[in-house]
């Protein structure tokens, strides 16, 4: 099902079946593969672009907010310093009031309530110096030592630090702390820290990220859907072409691909149909030719029957009187007799095989005990076996050995197999085994004679094929015996198989279904036989 898009059924509720289903879809559906690859690749591209956009917008937002914060804090510090410088406070209360008004000026100018003032350490103790104070609440710890050290050391400059503030409710948010120095009259230098929240920038960024995420997902879905539709347009005609060629390959020569339009698919359809047309006509021609040949063989065989019968009768007369002929003429009469006999056999086989070719063979199945049938055949051939010094044995372990077969044909198969085994058995025993299982019955004919090579085995059922044409033949086969036997086996819906090895003999196994019309799925007898190396019995 390479291109038909046929995917195995899946139970969507059981997620365990998903991986298998997806793997099967990946293998079997071009459409699924294309859509998956497109979605994954465009997904990666969208994630990269989204991450870059989000990072650069985040950075830009931070930088612009930082610039604003630094400007604000600079302005606030300057205005506070102005207030401090223009004051002539000298005692503790005045300095404290001055510090209060400076810090509220900072608060107003910087629009931030997070302010901290710490007296720079290392100055002479002062009795008028106001107390350090911090309005950072829980976030006072956010002012790092590094920032403090920088502010303490370089009084005139502005320093900043990126931090995370904590709300009263414990929630965290990003911010910036800017540090600088203030000079209080009489009291000395103070570190000033102003905290700015970056909540706005953060929420702008997260809104942007959310928008990017949603639009990215929507884009991926859209790309998937569009690819699905586009690939469908392309794949559907290819699938039709694939299905059609499958049907054509399985013998349905009438199928064609619908030809629509002028595009490349239409060209494919036209060339495919052209190919199918020429294939069909050539096959038709060959079939006709083969039919003519079959009819010819059948006609010739029929035509030869009558003259042959006459020759046979005349030959029999001569054969019966051969004793009165001069020796040379007597031998000729004998020769004529045996050759006419062979001719008759050959003609009978030819007629039989041409009946198979014409499809006019019908079975006459009847319940038959195959052990009895095998016994019968063996008894009939025992004297032939003995003439060659061959012992014919029957092994039938029992069980249900009845089957619905055409006994005449099975008998013929057995006669042929046993005849061959005697012919090529080199005087060693020939074992006929019969066994059965639930659905089928098998008969194996095993000899321990010459055997055949692998190449010979592949030709053994070919018509008129003989392993070694120069071999001495005593039974006078026609070379059609096994071809007919195989046709007999398949007419029963069964098998005729062979195992053979040079020097180790051969084993022919016939397996037929018990009930006419059934098919054979397994044979009750082993092949290769389990007695390679010598007979067990
Ligand atoms: P025939 O026996 O009339 O020649 P078959 O179709 O029965 O024709 O057999 C074809 C050939 O297969 C035989 O000529 C022989 O060479 C080979 N063959 C068949 N049975 C055996 C066997 N049991 N051992 C060795 N060779 C065999």
Coordinates of C-alpha atoms and ligand atoms in Angstrom, one line a residue:
X1 CA 0.0 0.0 0.0
X2 CA 2.8 2.3 -0.8
X3 CA 0.8 5.1 -2.3
X4 CA -2.8 4.4 -1.7
X5 CA -2.6 6.4 1.6
X6 CA -4.2 3.5 3.3
X7 CA -3.4 3.9 7.0
X8 CA -4.1 1.3 9.6
X9 CA -7.1 2.0 11.8
X10 CA -6.4 3.8 15.0
X11 CA -8.2 4.1 18.2
X12 CA -7.8 7.8 19.0
X13 CA -8.7 7.4 22.6
X14 CA -5.8 5.0 23.3
X15 CA -2.7 7.1 23.0
X16 CA -0.5 4.0 23.0
X17 CA -1.6 3.3 19.4
X18 CA -0.6 6.7 18.2
X19 CA 3.2 6.1 17.6
X20 CA 2.5 3.0 15.6
X21 CA -0.2 4.8 13.6
X22 CA 2.1 7.8 13.0
X23 CA 5.0 5.5 11.9
X24 CA 2.7 3.6 9.6
X25 CA 1.3 6.9 8.1
X26 CA 4.9 8.2 7.7
X27 CA 5.8 5.1 5.7
X28 CA 2.6 4.8 3.7
X29 CA 1.4 8.3 3.0
X30 CA 3.4 10.7 0.8
X31 CA 0.9 13.4 1.7
X32 CA 1.4 12.9 5.5
X33 CA 5.2 12.9 5.0
X34 CA 5.2 16.1 3.0
X35 CA 2.8 17.9 5.4
X36 CA 4.8 16.8 8.4
X37 CA 8.1 17.9 6.9
X38 CA 6.7 21.3 5.8
X39 CA 5.1 21.9 9.2
X40 CA 8.2 21.0 11.2
X41 CA 10.5 23.1 9.0
X42 CA 8.3 26.1 8.9
X43 CA 7.7 25.6 12.7
X44 CA 11.4 25.8 13.3
X45 CA 11.7 28.9 11.1
X46 CA 8.8 30.6 12.9
X47 CA 10.3 29.7 16.3
X48 CA 13.7 31.2 15.3
X49 CA 12.2 34.3 13.8
X50 CA 9.9 34.7 16.9
X51 CA 12.7 34.2 19.3
X52 CA 14.9 36.8 17.5
X53 CA 12.0 39.3 17.3
X54 CA 11.2 38.9 20.9
X55 CA 14.8 39.2 22.0
X56 CA 15.5 42.3 19.9
X57 CA 12.3 44.0 20.9
X58 CA 12.9 43.1 24.6
X59 CA 16.4 44.6 24.3
X60 CA 15.2 47.7 22.6
X61 CA 12.5 48.2 25.2
X62 CA 15.0 47.9 28.0
X63 CA 17.5 50.2 26.4
X64 CA 15.0 53.0 25.8
X65 CA 13.5 52.6 29.2
X66 CA 17.0 52.7 30.7
X67 CA 17.9 55.9 28.8
X68 CA 14.7 57.5 30.2
X69 CA 15.4 56.3 33.7
X70 CA 19.0 57.6 33.7
X71 CA 17.8 61.0 32.4
X72 CA 15.1 61.1 35.1
X73 CA 17.4 60.2 37.8
X74 CA 20.0 62.7 36.6
X75 CA 17.4 65.4 36.6
X76 CA 16.1 64.4 40.1
X77 CA 19.6 64.3 41.5
X78 CA 20.5 67.7 40.1
X79 CA 17.4 69.3 41.4
X80 CA 18.0 67.8 44.9
X81 CA 21.6 68.9 44.8
X82 CA 20.4 72.4 43.9
X83 CA 18.1 72.5 46.9
X84 CA 21.0 71.3 49.1
X85 CA 23.6 73.7 47.7
X86 CA 21.4 76.7 48.2
X87 CA 20.7 76.0 51.8
X88 CA 22.5 77.5 54.8
X89 CA 21.3 74.9 57.4
X90 CA 23.7 74.3 60.2
X91 CA 22.0 72.3 63.0
X92 CA 20.6 68.8 63.1
X93 CA 17.0 69.8 62.8
X94 CA 17.6 72.1 59.8
X95 CA 19.7 69.5 58.0
X96 CA 17.1 66.9 58.6
X97 CA 14.4 69.2 57.2
X98 CA 16.7 69.9 54.3
X99 CA 17.1 66.2 53.6
X100 CA 13.4 65.6 53.7
X101 CA 12.7 68.4 51.2
X102 CA 15.5 67.1 49.0
X103 CA 14.1 63.6 49.0
X104 CA 10.6 64.7 48.3
X105 CA 12.0 66.8 45.4
X106 CA 13.7 63.6 44.1
X107 CA 10.5 61.7 44.4
X108 CA 8.6 64.3 42.4
X109 CA 11.3 64.7 39.8
X110 CA 11.9 61.0 39.3
X111 CA 8.3 60.0 39.7
X112 CA 9.6 57.0 41.8
X113 CA 8.9 56.4 45.4
X114 CA 11.8 54.0 45.9
X115 CA 14.5 56.2 47.2
X116 CA 17.4 55.4 49.6
X117 CA 19.9 57.6 51.2
X118 CA 23.0 56.2 53.0
X119 CA 25.8 58.3 54.4
X120 CA 29.0 57.4 52.6
X121 CA 31.1 55.4 55.1
X122 CA 34.6 56.5 56.0
X123 CA 33.7 60.2 56.7
X124 CA 34.2 62.0 60.0
X125 CA 31.4 61.3 62.4
X126 CA 28.9 64.1 62.4
X127 CA 26.3 64.9 65.0
X128 CA 24.1 66.8 62.6
X129 CA 24.1 64.1 59.9
X130 CA 20.6 62.8 59.3
X131 CA 19.9 59.0 59.7
X132 CA 20.2 56.7 56.6
X133 CA 16.8 55.8 55.2
X134 CA 15.4 53.5 52.5
X135 CA 12.0 53.5 50.9
X136 CA 12.8 50.3 49.0
X137 CA 10.8 48.2 51.4
X138 CA 11.5 44.5 51.0
X139 CA 13.7 45.3 48.0
X140 CA 16.4 47.2 50.0
X141 CA 18.6 44.1 49.6
X142 CA 18.4 44.5 45.9
X143 CA 21.0 47.3 46.0
X144 CA 24.2 45.2 45.4
X145 CA 27.5 45.8 47.1
X146 CA 29.1 46.3 43.8
X147 CA 26.8 49.2 43.0
X148 CA 27.3 50.7 46.5
X149 CA 31.1 50.4 46.1
X150 CA 31.0 52.1 42.7
X151 CA 28.8 54.9 44.0
X152 CA 30.9 55.4 47.2
X153 CA 34.1 55.6 45.2
X154 CA 33.1 57.8 42.2
X155 CA 30.9 60.5 43.6
X156 CA 30.2 62.5 40.4
X157 CA 29.0 59.6 38.2
X158 CA 25.7 57.8 37.7
X159 CA 25.7 54.0 38.1
X160 CA 22.9 51.6 37.4
X161 CA 22.0 48.0 38.1
X162 CA 19.4 45.7 36.7
X163 CA 17.4 44.1 39.5
X164 CA 14.4 42.1 40.5
X165 CA 12.1 43.9 42.9
X166 CA 9.6 42.3 45.2
X167 CA 6.1 43.5 45.8
X168 CA 4.4 43.5 49.2
X169 CA 2.5 40.5 48.1
X170 CA 5.7 38.7 47.2
X171 CA 5.4 38.9 43.4
X172 CA 8.5 39.8 41.6
X173 CA 9.1 42.3 38.8
X174 CA 12.1 43.7 36.9
X175 CA 13.6 47.1 37.6
X176 CA 16.6 49.3 37.6
X177 CA 18.4 51.0 40.5
X178 CA 20.4 54.1 39.7
X179 CA 22.9 55.3 42.2
X180 CA 24.8 58.6 42.6
X181 CA 26.0 60.9 45.4
X182 CA 24.5 63.9 47.1
X183 CA 26.4 66.4 49.2
X184 CA 24.5 67.6 52.3
X185 CA 25.7 70.8 53.9
X186 CA 27.6 70.1 57.1
X187 CA 26.5 66.4 57.1
X188 CA 28.8 65.3 54.3
X189 CA 28.3 62.9 51.3
X190 CA 25.3 60.6 50.9
X191 CA 24.7 57.7 48.5
X192 CA 21.4 58.2 46.7
X193 CA 19.6 55.2 45.1
X194 CA 16.5 55.6 43.1
X195 CA 14.6 52.4 42.0
X196 CA 12.6 52.3 38.8
X197 CA 10.1 49.6 37.9
X198 CA 10.2 48.1 34.4
X199 CA 6.8 46.5 34.8
X200 CA 5.4 48.4 31.8
X201 CA 8.2 47.3 29.6
X202 CA 7.8 43.8 30.8
X203 CA 4.1 43.7 30.2
X204 CA 4.6 45.2 26.7
X205 CA 7.1 42.4 26.0
X206 CA 4.9 39.6 27.3
X207 CA 2.0 41.0 25.2
X208 CA 4.3 40.9 22.2
X209 CA 5.5 37.4 23.0
X210 CA 1.9 36.2 23.4
X211 CA 0.9 37.8 20.1
X212 CA 3.9 36.2 18.4
X213 CA 3.1 32.8 19.9
X214 CA -0.5 32.9 18.9
X215 CA 0.2 34.2 15.4
X216 CA 3.1 31.6 15.0
X217 CA 0.8 28.8 15.9
X218 CA -1.9 30.1 13.6
X219 CA 0.7 30.4 10.9
X220 CA 1.9 26.8 11.4
X221 CA -1.7 25.5 11.2
X222 CA -2.3 27.5 8.1
X223 CA 0.8 26.3 6.5
X224 CA -0.1 22.7 7.4
X225 CA -3.6 23.1 6.0
X226 CA -2.4 24.8 2.8
X227 CA 0.3 22.1 2.2
X228 CA -2.3 19.4 2.9
X229 CA -4.6 20.8 0.2
X230 CA -1.8 21.5 -2.3
X231 CA -0.2 18.1 -1.8
X232 CA -3.6 16.5 -2.1
X233 CA -4.0 18.1 -5.5
X234 CA -0.7 16.6 -6.6
X235 CA -0.9 13.3 -4.8
X236 CA -4.4 12.3 -5.7
X237 CA -3.6 11.7 -9.4
X238 CA -0.4 10.0 -8.5
X239 CA -2.3 7.7 -6.1
X240 CA -4.8 6.9 -8.9
X241 CA -1.9 6.2 -11.2
X242 CA -0.3 3.9 -8.6
X243 CA -3.6 2.1 -7.9
X244 CA -4.2 1.7 -11.6
X245 CA -0.8 0.3 -12.3
X246 CA -1.2 -2.1 -9.3
X247 CA -4.4 -3.4 -10.9
X248 CA -2.7 -3.6 -14.3
X249 CA 0.1 -5.6 -12.7
X250 CA -2.3 -8.0 -11.1
X251 CA -3.8 -8.8 -14.5
X252 CA -6.7 -6.3 -14.9
X253 CA -5.7 -5.1 -18.4
X254 CA -8.8 -3.0 -18.9
X255 CA -7.9 -0.3 -16.3
X256 CA -6.9 3.1 -17.5
X257 CA -6.1 6.5 -15.8
X258 CA -8.6 9.3 -16.5
X259 CA -6.9 11.9 -18.8
X260 CA -7.7 15.4 -17.8
X261 CA -6.0 18.7 -18.9
X262 CA -2.6 19.3 -20.4
X263 CA -0.3 19.3 -17.4
X264 CA 2.4 16.8 -16.5
X265 CA -0.1 14.5 -14.7
X266 CA -2.2 14.4 -17.9
X267 CA 0.9 13.5 -19.8
X268 CA 1.7 10.8 -17.3
X269 CA -1.9 9.4 -17.6
X270 CA -1.7 9.5 -21.4
X271 CA 1.7 7.7 -21.6
X272 CA 0.5 5.2 -19.0
X273 CA -2.7 4.5 -20.9
X274 CA -0.6 4.2 -24.1
X275 CA 1.6 1.7 -22.4
X276 CA -1.4 -0.3 -21.1
X277 CA -2.9 -0.3 -24.5
X278 CA 0.2 -1.8 -26.2
X279 CA 0.7 -4.2 -23.3
X280 CA -2.9 -5.4 -23.6
X281 CA -2.7 -5.8 -27.3
X282 CA 0.6 -7.7 -27.1
X283 CA -0.7 -10.0 -24.3
X284 CA -3.8 -10.6 -26.4
X285 CA -1.7 -11.4 -29.4
X286 CA 0.4 -13.8 -27.3
X287 CA -2.6 -15.4 -25.7
X288 CA -4.1 -15.9 -29.1
X289 CA -0.9 -17.4 -30.4
X290 CA -0.6 -19.6 -27.4
X291 CA -4.2 -20.7 -27.9
X292 CA -3.5 -21.5 -31.5
X293 CA -0.5 -23.6 -30.4
X294 CA -2.5 -25.4 -27.7
X295 CA -5.3 -26.0 -30.2
X296 CA -2.7 -27.3 -32.7
X297 CA -1.2 -29.7 -30.2
X298 CA -4.7 -30.9 -29.2
X299 CA -5.8 -31.3 -32.8
X300 CA -2.7 -33.1 -33.8
X301 CA -2.9 -35.4 -30.9
X302 CA -6.6 -36.2 -31.7
X303 CA -5.8 -36.6 -35.3
X304 CA -2.9 -39.0 -34.5
X305 CA -5.1 -41.2 -32.4
X306 CA -6.9 -43.0 -35.1
X307 CA -3.9 -43.8 -37.3
X308 CA -2.0 -44.8 -34.2
X309 CA -4.7 -47.2 -33.1
X310 CA -4.4 -48.8 -36.5
X311 CA -0.6 -48.9 -36.3
X312 CA -1.0 -50.4 -32.8
X313 CA -3.3 -53.1 -34.0
X314 CA -1.1 -54.0 -36.9
X315 CA 2.0 -53.8 -34.7
X316 CA 0.3 -56.2 -32.2
X317 CA -0.3 -58.7 -35.0
X318 CA 3.3 -58.5 -36.0
X319 CA 4.5 -58.7 -32.4
X320 CA 2.3 -61.8 -31.7
X321 CA 3.9 -63.5 -34.7
X322 CA 7.5 -62.4 -34.1
X323 CA 8.5 -66.0 -33.4
X324 CA 7.9 -67.0 -36.9
X325 CA 9.8 -64.1 -38.4
X326 CA 13.5 -64.2 -39.2
X327 CA 15.5 -62.9 -36.2
X328 CA 16.1 -59.4 -37.6
X329 CA 12.4 -59.0 -38.5
X330 CA 11.4 -60.3 -35.1
X331 CA 13.5 -57.7 -33.3
X332 CA 12.0 -55.0 -35.6
X333 CA 8.5 -56.2 -34.6
X334 CA 9.5 -55.9 -30.9
X335 CA 11.0 -52.5 -31.4
X336 CA 7.9 -51.4 -33.2
X337 CA 5.8 -52.7 -30.4
X338 CA 7.7 -50.8 -27.6
X339 CA 7.9 -47.6 -29.6
X340 CA 4.2 -47.7 -30.5
X341 CA 3.5 -48.1 -26.8
X342 CA 5.6 -45.1 -25.9
X343 CA 3.9 -43.2 -28.7
X344 CA 0.5 -44.0 -27.2
X345 CA 1.6 -42.9 -23.8
X346 CA 3.0 -39.6 -25.1
X347 CA -0.2 -39.0 -27.0
X348 CA -2.3 -39.6 -24.0
X349 CA -0.1 -37.2 -21.9
X350 CA -0.2 -34.6 -24.6
X351 CA -4.0 -34.8 -24.8
X352 CA -4.2 -34.6 -21.0
X353 CA -1.9 -31.5 -20.8
X354 CA -3.8 -29.8 -23.6
X355 CA -7.0 -30.4 -21.7
X356 CA -5.4 -28.5 -18.8
X357 CA -4.2 -25.8 -21.1
X358 CA -7.7 -25.4 -22.5
X359 CA -9.1 -25.2 -18.9
X360 CA -11.5 -28.0 -19.6
X361 CA -10.5 -30.2 -16.7
X362 CA -13.1 -30.9 -14.1
X363 CA -12.5 -33.0 -11.0
X364 CA -14.7 -35.9 -9.8
X365 CA -14.0 -35.7 -6.1
X366 CA -15.2 -38.5 -3.9
X367 CA -14.3 -39.5 -0.3
X368 CA -11.1 -41.5 -0.6
X369 CA -8.9 -43.2 1.9
X370 CA -5.5 -42.2 0.7
X371 CA -3.7 -44.9 2.6
X372 CA -5.7 -47.6 0.7
X373 CA -5.1 -45.8 -2.5
X374 CA -1.3 -45.6 -1.9
X375 CA -1.4 -49.3 -0.9
X376 CA -3.1 -50.1 -4.1
X377 CA -0.7 -48.2 -6.2
X378 CA 2.3 -49.8 -4.4
X379 CA 0.9 -53.3 -4.9
X380 CA 0.4 -52.6 -8.5
X381 CA 4.0 -51.4 -8.9
X382 CA 5.7 -53.9 -6.6
X383 CA 6.7 -56.2 -9.4
X384 CA 8.2 -53.3 -11.3
X385 CA 10.1 -52.3 -8.1
X386 CA 11.3 -55.9 -7.6
X387 CA 12.6 -56.1 -11.1
X388 CA 14.9 -53.3 -10.2
X389 CA 15.7 -54.7 -6.7
X390 CA 13.7 -52.0 -5.0
X391 CA 11.7 -52.6 -1.9
X392 CA 8.5 -50.4 -1.8
X393 CA 7.4 -49.4 1.7
X394 CA 4.4 -47.7 3.1
X395 CA 4.4 -45.6 6.2
X396 CA 1.1 -44.4 7.4
X397 CA 0.9 -43.4 11.1
X398 CA -2.9 -43.4 11.0
X399 CA -5.4 -40.7 11.8
X400 CA -7.9 -39.2 9.5
X401 CA -6.6 -40.2 6.1
X402 CA -9.8 -39.6 4.2
X403 CA -10.0 -36.8 1.8
X404 CA -12.4 -35.6 -0.9
X405 CA -10.2 -36.1 -4.0
X406 CA -10.5 -37.3 -7.6
X407 CA -9.0 -40.8 -7.0
X408 CA -8.1 -41.4 -10.7
X409 CA -5.9 -38.3 -10.7
X410 CA -4.3 -38.9 -7.4
X411 CA -3.6 -42.5 -8.4
X412 CA -1.9 -41.2 -11.6
X413 CA 0.2 -38.7 -9.6
X414 CA 1.3 -41.5 -7.3
X415 CA 2.1 -43.9 -10.1
X416 CA 4.2 -41.3 -11.7
X417 CA 6.1 -40.4 -8.5
X418 CA 6.7 -44.0 -7.5
X419 CA 7.6 -44.9 -11.1
X420 CA 10.2 -42.1 -11.1
X421 CA 11.5 -43.2 -7.7
X422 CA 11.9 -46.7 -9.0
X423 CA 13.6 -45.4 -12.1
X424 CA 16.1 -43.2 -10.3
X425 CA 16.2 -45.1 -6.9
X426 CA 19.3 -47.1 -7.7
X427 CA 18.0 -50.3 -6.1
X428 CA 17.5 -48.6 -2.7
X429 CA 14.2 -48.7 -0.9
X430 CA 11.4 -46.3 -1.8
X431 CA 9.3 -45.1 1.1
X432 CA 5.8 -43.8 0.6
X433 CA 4.5 -41.8 3.6
X434 CA 0.9 -40.7 4.2
X435 CA 0.0 -38.3 6.9
X436 CA -2.7 -35.8 7.7
X437 CA -3.6 -32.8 9.8
X438 CA -6.9 -31.0 10.5
X439 CA -7.2 -29.6 6.9
X440 CA -5.0 -31.5 4.6
X441 CA -3.5 -34.9 3.7
X442 CA 0.0 -35.4 2.3
X443 CA 1.7 -38.2 0.5
X444 CA 5.5 -38.2 0.2
X445 CA 7.5 -40.5 -2.1
X446 CA 11.1 -40.7 -0.9
X447 CA 13.9 -42.4 -2.8
X448 CA 17.6 -42.7 -1.8
X449 CA 18.9 -42.8 -5.4
X450 CA 20.6 -40.4 -7.7
X451 CA 18.9 -37.2 -6.7
X452 CA 19.1 -34.0 -8.5
X453 CA 21.1 -30.7 -8.3
X454 CA 19.5 -27.4 -7.4
X455 CA 19.3 -26.3 -11.0
X456 CA 17.7 -29.6 -12.0
X457 CA 15.2 -29.3 -9.2
X458 CA 14.0 -25.9 -10.6
X459 CA 13.2 -27.6 -14.0
X460 CA 11.8 -30.8 -12.7
X461 CA 8.1 -29.8 -13.4
X462 CA 8.9 -28.3 -16.8
X463 CA 7.3 -30.0 -19.8
X464 CA 9.6 -32.5 -21.7
X465 CA 12.4 -31.8 -19.3
X466 CA 14.7 -34.6 -18.3
X467 CA 17.7 -34.3 -15.9
X468 CA 20.0 -36.2 -18.1
X469 CA 18.6 -37.1 -21.5
X470 CA 21.3 -39.8 -22.0
X471 CA 20.2 -41.7 -18.8
X472 CA 19.2 -45.2 -19.4
X473 CA 15.4 -45.2 -19.4
X474 CA 13.6 -48.4 -18.6
X475 CA 10.1 -47.3 -17.8
X476 CA 9.8 -45.1 -20.8
X477 CA 8.4 -41.8 -19.4
X478 CA 7.4 -39.0 -21.7
X479 CA 8.9 -36.1 -19.8
X480 CA 5.3 -34.8 -19.2
X481 CA 4.6 -36.9 -16.1
X482 CA 5.6 -34.3 -13.4
X483 CA 4.0 -31.5 -15.4
X484 CA 0.7 -33.3 -15.5
X485 CA 1.1 -34.3 -11.8
X486 CA 1.6 -30.7 -10.8
X487 CA -1.5 -29.7 -12.7
X488 CA -3.4 -32.5 -11.0
X489 CA -2.3 -31.2 -7.6
X490 CA -3.3 -27.6 -8.3
X491 CA -6.6 -28.8 -9.8
X492 CA -7.2 -30.1 -6.2
X493 CA -6.1 -26.8 -4.7
X494 CA -3.0 -28.6 -3.4
X495 CA 0.7 -28.6 -3.8
X496 CA 3.3 -30.8 -5.4
X497 CA 6.7 -30.0 -4.1
X498 CA 10.1 -31.5 -4.3
X499 CA 13.3 -31.8 -2.4
X500 CA 16.3 -33.4 -3.9
X501 CA 20.0 -33.6 -3.4
X502 CA 22.7 -35.3 -5.5
X503 CA 23.5 -38.7 -4.0
X504 CA 21.0 -38.4 -1.2
X505 CA 17.9 -39.0 -3.3
X506 CA 14.7 -37.1 -3.7
X507 CA 11.4 -36.6 -2.0
X508 CA 8.2 -35.5 -3.8
X509 CA 5.4 -34.4 -1.5
X510 CA 1.8 -34.1 -2.6
X511 CA -0.5 -32.1 -0.2
X512 CA -4.2 -31.8 -0.9
X513 CA -7.0 -30.3 1.1
X514 CA -9.4 -32.7 2.9
X515 CA -12.4 -31.0 1.6
X516 CA -12.8 -30.2 -2.1
X517 CA -12.6 -26.5 -2.7
X518 CA -10.5 -25.7 0.4
X519 CA -7.0 -24.3 0.2
X520 CA -3.9 -25.9 1.7
X521 CA -2.1 -23.8 4.3
X522 CA 0.4 -26.3 5.8
X523 CA 1.5 -29.8 5.0
X524 CA 1.5 -32.6 7.6
X525 CA 4.7 -34.1 6.2
X526 CA 8.1 -32.3 6.4
X527 CA 10.0 -31.2 3.4
X528 CA 13.0 -31.6 3.2
X529 CA 12.4 -35.0 4.7
X530 CA 13.7 -35.7 8.2
X531 CA 15.6 -38.8 7.2
X532 CA 18.3 -37.2 5.0
X533 CA 21.3 -39.6 5.0
X534 CA 19.4 -42.8 4.9
X535 CA 16.0 -44.5 5.4
X536 CA 14.7 -44.9 9.0
X537 CA 12.6 -47.9 8.3
Ligands
LIG1 P1 9.7 -38.7 -17.1 O1 9.8 -39.4 -15.9 O2 8.7 -39.2 -18.0 O3 11.0 -38.4 -17.8 P2 8.8 -36.7 -15.4 O4 8.2 -35.3 -15.6 O5 8.1 -37.6 -14.5 O6 9.2 -37.2 -16.8 O7 10.3 -36.4 -14.8 C1 11.1 -35.4 -15.4 C2 12.5 -35.7 -15.0 O8 12.8 -35.4 -13.6 C3 13.0 -37.1 -15.1 O9 13.4 -37.4 -16.5 C4 14.2 -37.2 -14.2 O10 15.3 -36.7 -14.8 C5 13.8 -36.2 -13.1 N1 13.2 -37.0 -12.0 C6 11.9 -37.2 -11.7 N2 11.8 -37.9 -10.5 C7 13.1 -38.1 -10.1 C8 13.6 -38.8 -8.9 N3 12.8 -39.4 -8.0 N4 15.0 -38.8 -8.8 C9 15.8 -38.2 -9.7 N5 15.3 -37.6 -10.8 C10 14.0 -37.5 -11.0

